[in-house]
Amino acid sequence: KQEVTQIPAALSVPEGENLVLNCSFTDSAIYNLQWFRQDPGKGLTSLLLIQSSQREQTSGRLNASLDKSSGRSTLYIAASQPGDSATYLCAVSKAGGYQKVTFGTGTKLQVIP
Amino acid sequence: SAVISQKPSRDICQRGTSLTIQCQVDSQVTMMFWYRQQPGQSLTLIATANQGSEATYESGFVIDKFPISRPNLTFSTLTVSNMSPEDSSIYLCSSQGVSGRRDNEQFFGPGTRLTVL
């Protein structure tokens, strides 16, 4: 059974700092990995999707990397802003096509002005 | 990306009653899913909503408690039946198989925040 863990569970940083969020998974036979953000009491917003054949994806100040062999992904946020404050979730899917995903435990980020 | 709406956005219900949550996607999608997110927790998949057939439920979830419909490729409903305070959660609808996007890329609705008294 796939288990997805995110460390740290919570993180507080001053505005402008670069930061890294970690995601680890126990079964390396994944098809892709997706990073989401969730604002309090809201749904999930898709940030980045990395296919298993890729090493990284970038979108603006966000960069996500994937190391399947070690079962790890990182989400790098450059020059953090108060608007980045949210919970960040990673999710992995096992097989190709349309398959359910397994969500991580989440990292709650607070960026202090 | 797909735009997904849910109704209602929130509700407060009495124990023993039922609530039906609607999920509407602005384009045809292959797959639709229902998740539950209990306070302070991550997402747990309830079921896959299959178009034109019975939903596929995950371990711990049953049709009598969470009946699901999916009459077409853009719409689904989830009913939370005979509610108890333990059902207080955010319920989220998601979709996969959005035209022009990768197969497994998931998109989520805004969620329905349910409080059961």
PDB file of C-alpha atoms in Angstrom, chain B residues 3-117:
ATOM      1  CA  VAL B   3     -13.680  24.462 -13.735  1.00  0.00           C
ATOM      2  CA  ILE B   4     -15.572  22.508 -11.116  1.00  0.00           C
ATOM      3  CA  SER B   5     -18.392  23.877  -9.011  1.00  0.00           C
ATOM      4  CA  GLN B   6     -20.050  22.340  -5.986  1.00  0.00           C
ATOM      5  CA  LYS B   7     -23.343  23.023  -4.277  1.00  0.00           C
ATOM      6  CA  PRO B   8     -23.882  23.757  -1.493  1.00  0.00           C
ATOM      7  CA  SER B   9     -20.628  25.388  -0.415  1.00  0.00           C
ATOM      8  CA  ARG B  10     -21.485  24.715   3.200  1.00  0.00           C
ATOM      9  CA  ASP B  11     -24.336  23.409   5.303  1.00  0.00           C
ATOM     10  CA  ILE B  12     -25.247  22.740   8.896  1.00  0.00           C
ATOM     11  CA  CYS B  13     -27.441  19.673   9.307  1.00  0.00           C
ATOM     12  CA  GLN B  14     -29.176  17.795  12.064  1.00  0.00           C
ATOM     13  CA  ARG B  15     -28.235  14.286  13.089  1.00  0.00           C
ATOM     14  CA  GLY B  16     -30.174  11.619  11.207  1.00  0.00           C
ATOM     15  CA  THR B  17     -30.883  13.704   8.111  1.00  0.00           C
ATOM     16  CA  SER B  18     -29.332  13.403   4.629  1.00  0.00           C
ATOM     17  CA  LEU B  19     -27.594  15.921   2.392  1.00  0.00           C
ATOM     18  CA  THR B  20     -26.972  15.709  -1.345  1.00  0.00           C
ATOM     19  CA  ILE B  21     -23.942  17.504  -2.744  1.00  0.00           C
ATOM     20  CA  GLN B  22     -23.807  18.378  -6.422  1.00  0.00           C
ATOM     21  CA  CYS B  23     -20.667  18.582  -8.569  1.00  0.00           C
ATOM     22  CA  GLN B  24     -20.687  20.193 -12.008  1.00  0.00           C
ATOM     23  CA  VAL B  25     -17.706  20.269 -14.400  1.00  0.00           C
ATOM     24  CA  ASP B  26     -17.591  22.763 -17.247  1.00  0.00           C
ATOM     25  CA  SER B  27     -16.394  20.156 -19.757  1.00  0.00           C
ATOM     26  CA  GLN B  28     -16.742  16.432 -20.302  1.00  0.00           C
ATOM     27  CA  VAL B  29     -14.311  14.432 -18.188  1.00  0.00           C
ATOM     28  CA  THR B  30     -13.518  10.776 -18.069  1.00  0.00           C
ATOM     29  CA  MET B  31     -13.315  10.264 -14.338  1.00  0.00           C
ATOM     30  CA  MET B  32     -14.940  11.896 -11.315  1.00  0.00           C
ATOM     31  CA  PHE B  33     -14.074  11.199  -7.706  1.00  0.00           C
ATOM     32  CA  TRP B  34     -15.406  12.088  -4.275  1.00  0.00           C
ATOM     33  CA  TYR B  35     -13.093  12.738  -1.334  1.00  0.00           C
ATOM     34  CA  ARG B  36     -13.571  13.492   2.322  1.00  0.00           C
ATOM     35  CA  GLN B  37     -11.268  15.698   4.339  1.00  0.00           C
ATOM     36  CA  GLN B  38     -11.817  15.557   8.060  1.00  0.00           C
ATOM     37  CA  PRO B  39     -10.613  18.467  10.221  1.00  0.00           C
ATOM     38  CA  GLY B  40      -6.832  18.720  10.198  1.00  0.00           C
ATOM     39  CA  GLN B  41      -6.455  15.656   7.977  1.00  0.00           C
ATOM     40  CA  SER B  42      -5.459  14.948   4.413  1.00  0.00           C
ATOM     41  CA  LEU B  43      -7.856  13.727   1.741  1.00  0.00           C
ATOM     42  CA  THR B  44      -9.430  10.272   1.795  1.00  0.00           C
ATOM     43  CA  LEU B  45     -11.018   8.871  -1.337  1.00  0.00           C
ATOM     44  CA  ILE B  46     -14.640   7.819  -0.824  1.00  0.00           C
ATOM     45  CA  ALA B  47     -15.434   6.489  -4.282  1.00  0.00           C
ATOM     46  CA  THR B  48     -15.009   6.752  -8.020  1.00  0.00           C
ATOM     47  CA  ALA B  49     -18.182   7.967  -9.714  1.00  0.00           C
ATOM     48  CA  ASN B  50     -18.730   5.875 -12.845  1.00  0.00           C
ATOM     49  CA  GLN B  51     -20.852   7.273 -15.634  1.00  0.00           C
ATOM     50  CA  GLY B  52     -23.940   5.157 -16.156  1.00  0.00           C
ATOM     51  CA  SER B  53     -23.070   2.523 -13.580  1.00  0.00           C
ATOM     52  CA  GLU B  54     -22.641   2.030  -9.850  1.00  0.00           C
ATOM     53  CA  ALA B  55     -19.819   3.874  -8.123  1.00  0.00           C
ATOM     54  CA  THR B  56     -16.692   2.042  -6.974  1.00  0.00           C
ATOM     55  CA  TYR B  57     -16.256   2.482  -3.225  1.00  0.00           C
ATOM     56  CA  GLU B  58     -13.061   2.425  -1.215  1.00  0.00           C
ATOM     57  CA  SER B  59     -12.596   0.300   1.859  1.00  0.00           C
ATOM     58  CA  GLY B  60     -14.610   1.682   4.748  1.00  0.00           C
ATOM     59  CA  PHE B  61     -17.214   3.422   2.585  1.00  0.00           C
ATOM     60  CA  VAL B  62     -20.519   1.856   1.544  1.00  0.00           C
ATOM     61  CA  ILE B  63     -23.240   2.725  -0.915  1.00  0.00           C
ATOM     62  CA  ASP B  64     -25.987   2.865   1.703  1.00  0.00           C
ATOM     63  CA  LYS B  65     -24.167   5.608   3.562  1.00  0.00           C
ATOM     64  CA  PHE B  66     -22.758   7.489   0.548  1.00  0.00           C
ATOM     65  CA  PRO B  67     -24.941   6.897  -2.517  1.00  0.00           C
ATOM     66  CA  ILE B  68     -23.418   8.444  -5.638  1.00  0.00           C
ATOM     67  CA  SER B  69     -24.893   9.221  -9.021  1.00  0.00           C
ATOM     68  CA  ARG B  70     -23.225  10.166 -12.279  1.00  0.00           C
ATOM     69  CA  PRO B  71     -25.827  10.516 -15.019  1.00  0.00           C
ATOM     70  CA  ASN B  72     -23.465  12.056 -17.591  1.00  0.00           C
ATOM     71  CA  LEU B  73     -19.843  13.105 -18.204  1.00  0.00           C
ATOM     72  CA  THR B  74     -20.121  16.489 -16.478  1.00  0.00           C
ATOM     73  CA  PHE B  75     -22.237  15.948 -13.363  1.00  0.00           C
ATOM     74  CA  SER B  76     -22.232  13.852 -10.200  1.00  0.00           C
ATOM     75  CA  THR B  77     -23.927  13.858  -6.798  1.00  0.00           C
ATOM     76  CA  LEU B  78     -22.873  12.498  -3.436  1.00  0.00           C
ATOM     77  CA  THR B  79     -25.433  11.947  -0.687  1.00  0.00           C
ATOM     78  CA  VAL B  80     -24.372  11.703   2.945  1.00  0.00           C
ATOM     79  CA  SER B  81     -27.127   9.632   4.554  1.00  0.00           C
ATOM     80  CA  ASN B  82     -28.316   9.347   8.129  1.00  0.00           C
ATOM     81  CA  MET B  83     -25.712  11.835   9.243  1.00  0.00           C
ATOM     82  CA  SER B  84     -23.895  11.864  12.552  1.00  0.00           C
ATOM     83  CA  PRO B  85     -21.417  14.408  13.966  1.00  0.00           C
ATOM     84  CA  GLU B  86     -18.588  12.157  12.741  1.00  0.00           C
ATOM     85  CA  ASP B  87     -19.602  13.011   9.175  1.00  0.00           C
ATOM     86  CA  SER B  88     -18.615  16.647   9.708  1.00  0.00           C
ATOM     87  CA  SER B  89     -15.963  17.197   7.037  1.00  0.00           C
ATOM     88  CA  ILE B  90     -15.173  18.938   3.821  1.00  0.00           C
ATOM     89  CA  TYR B  91     -16.394  16.892   0.853  1.00  0.00           C
ATOM     90  CA  LEU B  92     -14.510  17.436  -2.389  1.00  0.00           C
ATOM     91  CA  CYS B  93     -15.290  16.463  -5.943  1.00  0.00           C
ATOM     92  CA  SER B  94     -12.476  16.004  -8.452  1.00  0.00           C
ATOM     93  CA  SER B  95     -12.061  15.086 -12.108  1.00  0.00           C
ATOM     94  CA  GLN B  96      -9.483  13.457 -14.354  1.00  0.00           C
ATOM     95  CA  GLY B  97      -9.305  13.073 -18.091  1.00  0.00           C
ATOM     96  CA  VAL B  98      -9.819  16.705 -18.950  1.00  0.00           C
ATOM     97  CA  SER B  99      -9.443  17.355 -22.656  1.00  0.00           C
ATOM     98  CA  GLY B 100      -6.034  18.827 -23.436  1.00  0.00           C
ATOM     99  CA  ARG B 101      -4.542  17.841 -20.080  1.00  0.00           C
ATOM    100  CA  ARG B 102      -2.547  14.794 -19.010  1.00  0.00           C
ATOM    101  CA  ASP B 103      -4.577  11.724 -18.126  1.00  0.00           C
ATOM    102  CA  ASN B 104      -3.901  11.616 -14.398  1.00  0.00           C
ATOM    103  CA  GLU B 105      -3.933  15.339 -13.735  1.00  0.00           C
ATOM    104  CA  GLN B 106      -6.626  15.985 -11.175  1.00  0.00           C
ATOM    105  CA  PHE B 107      -8.696  19.092 -10.691  1.00  0.00           C
ATOM    106  CA  PHE B 108     -10.782  19.839  -7.652  1.00  0.00           C
ATOM    107  CA  GLY B 109     -13.948  21.637  -6.807  1.00  0.00           C
ATOM    108  CA  PRO B 110     -14.069  24.224  -4.007  1.00  0.00           C
ATOM    109  CA  GLY B 111     -15.480  21.714  -1.536  1.00  0.00           C
ATOM    110  CA  THR B 112     -18.595  21.485   0.611  1.00  0.00           C
ATOM    111  CA  ARG B 113     -18.098  22.131   4.306  1.00  0.00           C
ATOM    112  CA  LEU B 114     -20.573  20.008   6.256  1.00  0.00           C
ATOM    113  CA  THR B 115     -21.272  20.387   9.960  1.00  0.00           C
ATOM    114  CA  VAL B 116     -23.558  17.873  11.638  1.00  0.00           C
ATOM    115  CA  LEU B 117     -25.034  18.819  14.998  1.00  0.00           C
TER     116      LEU B 117
END
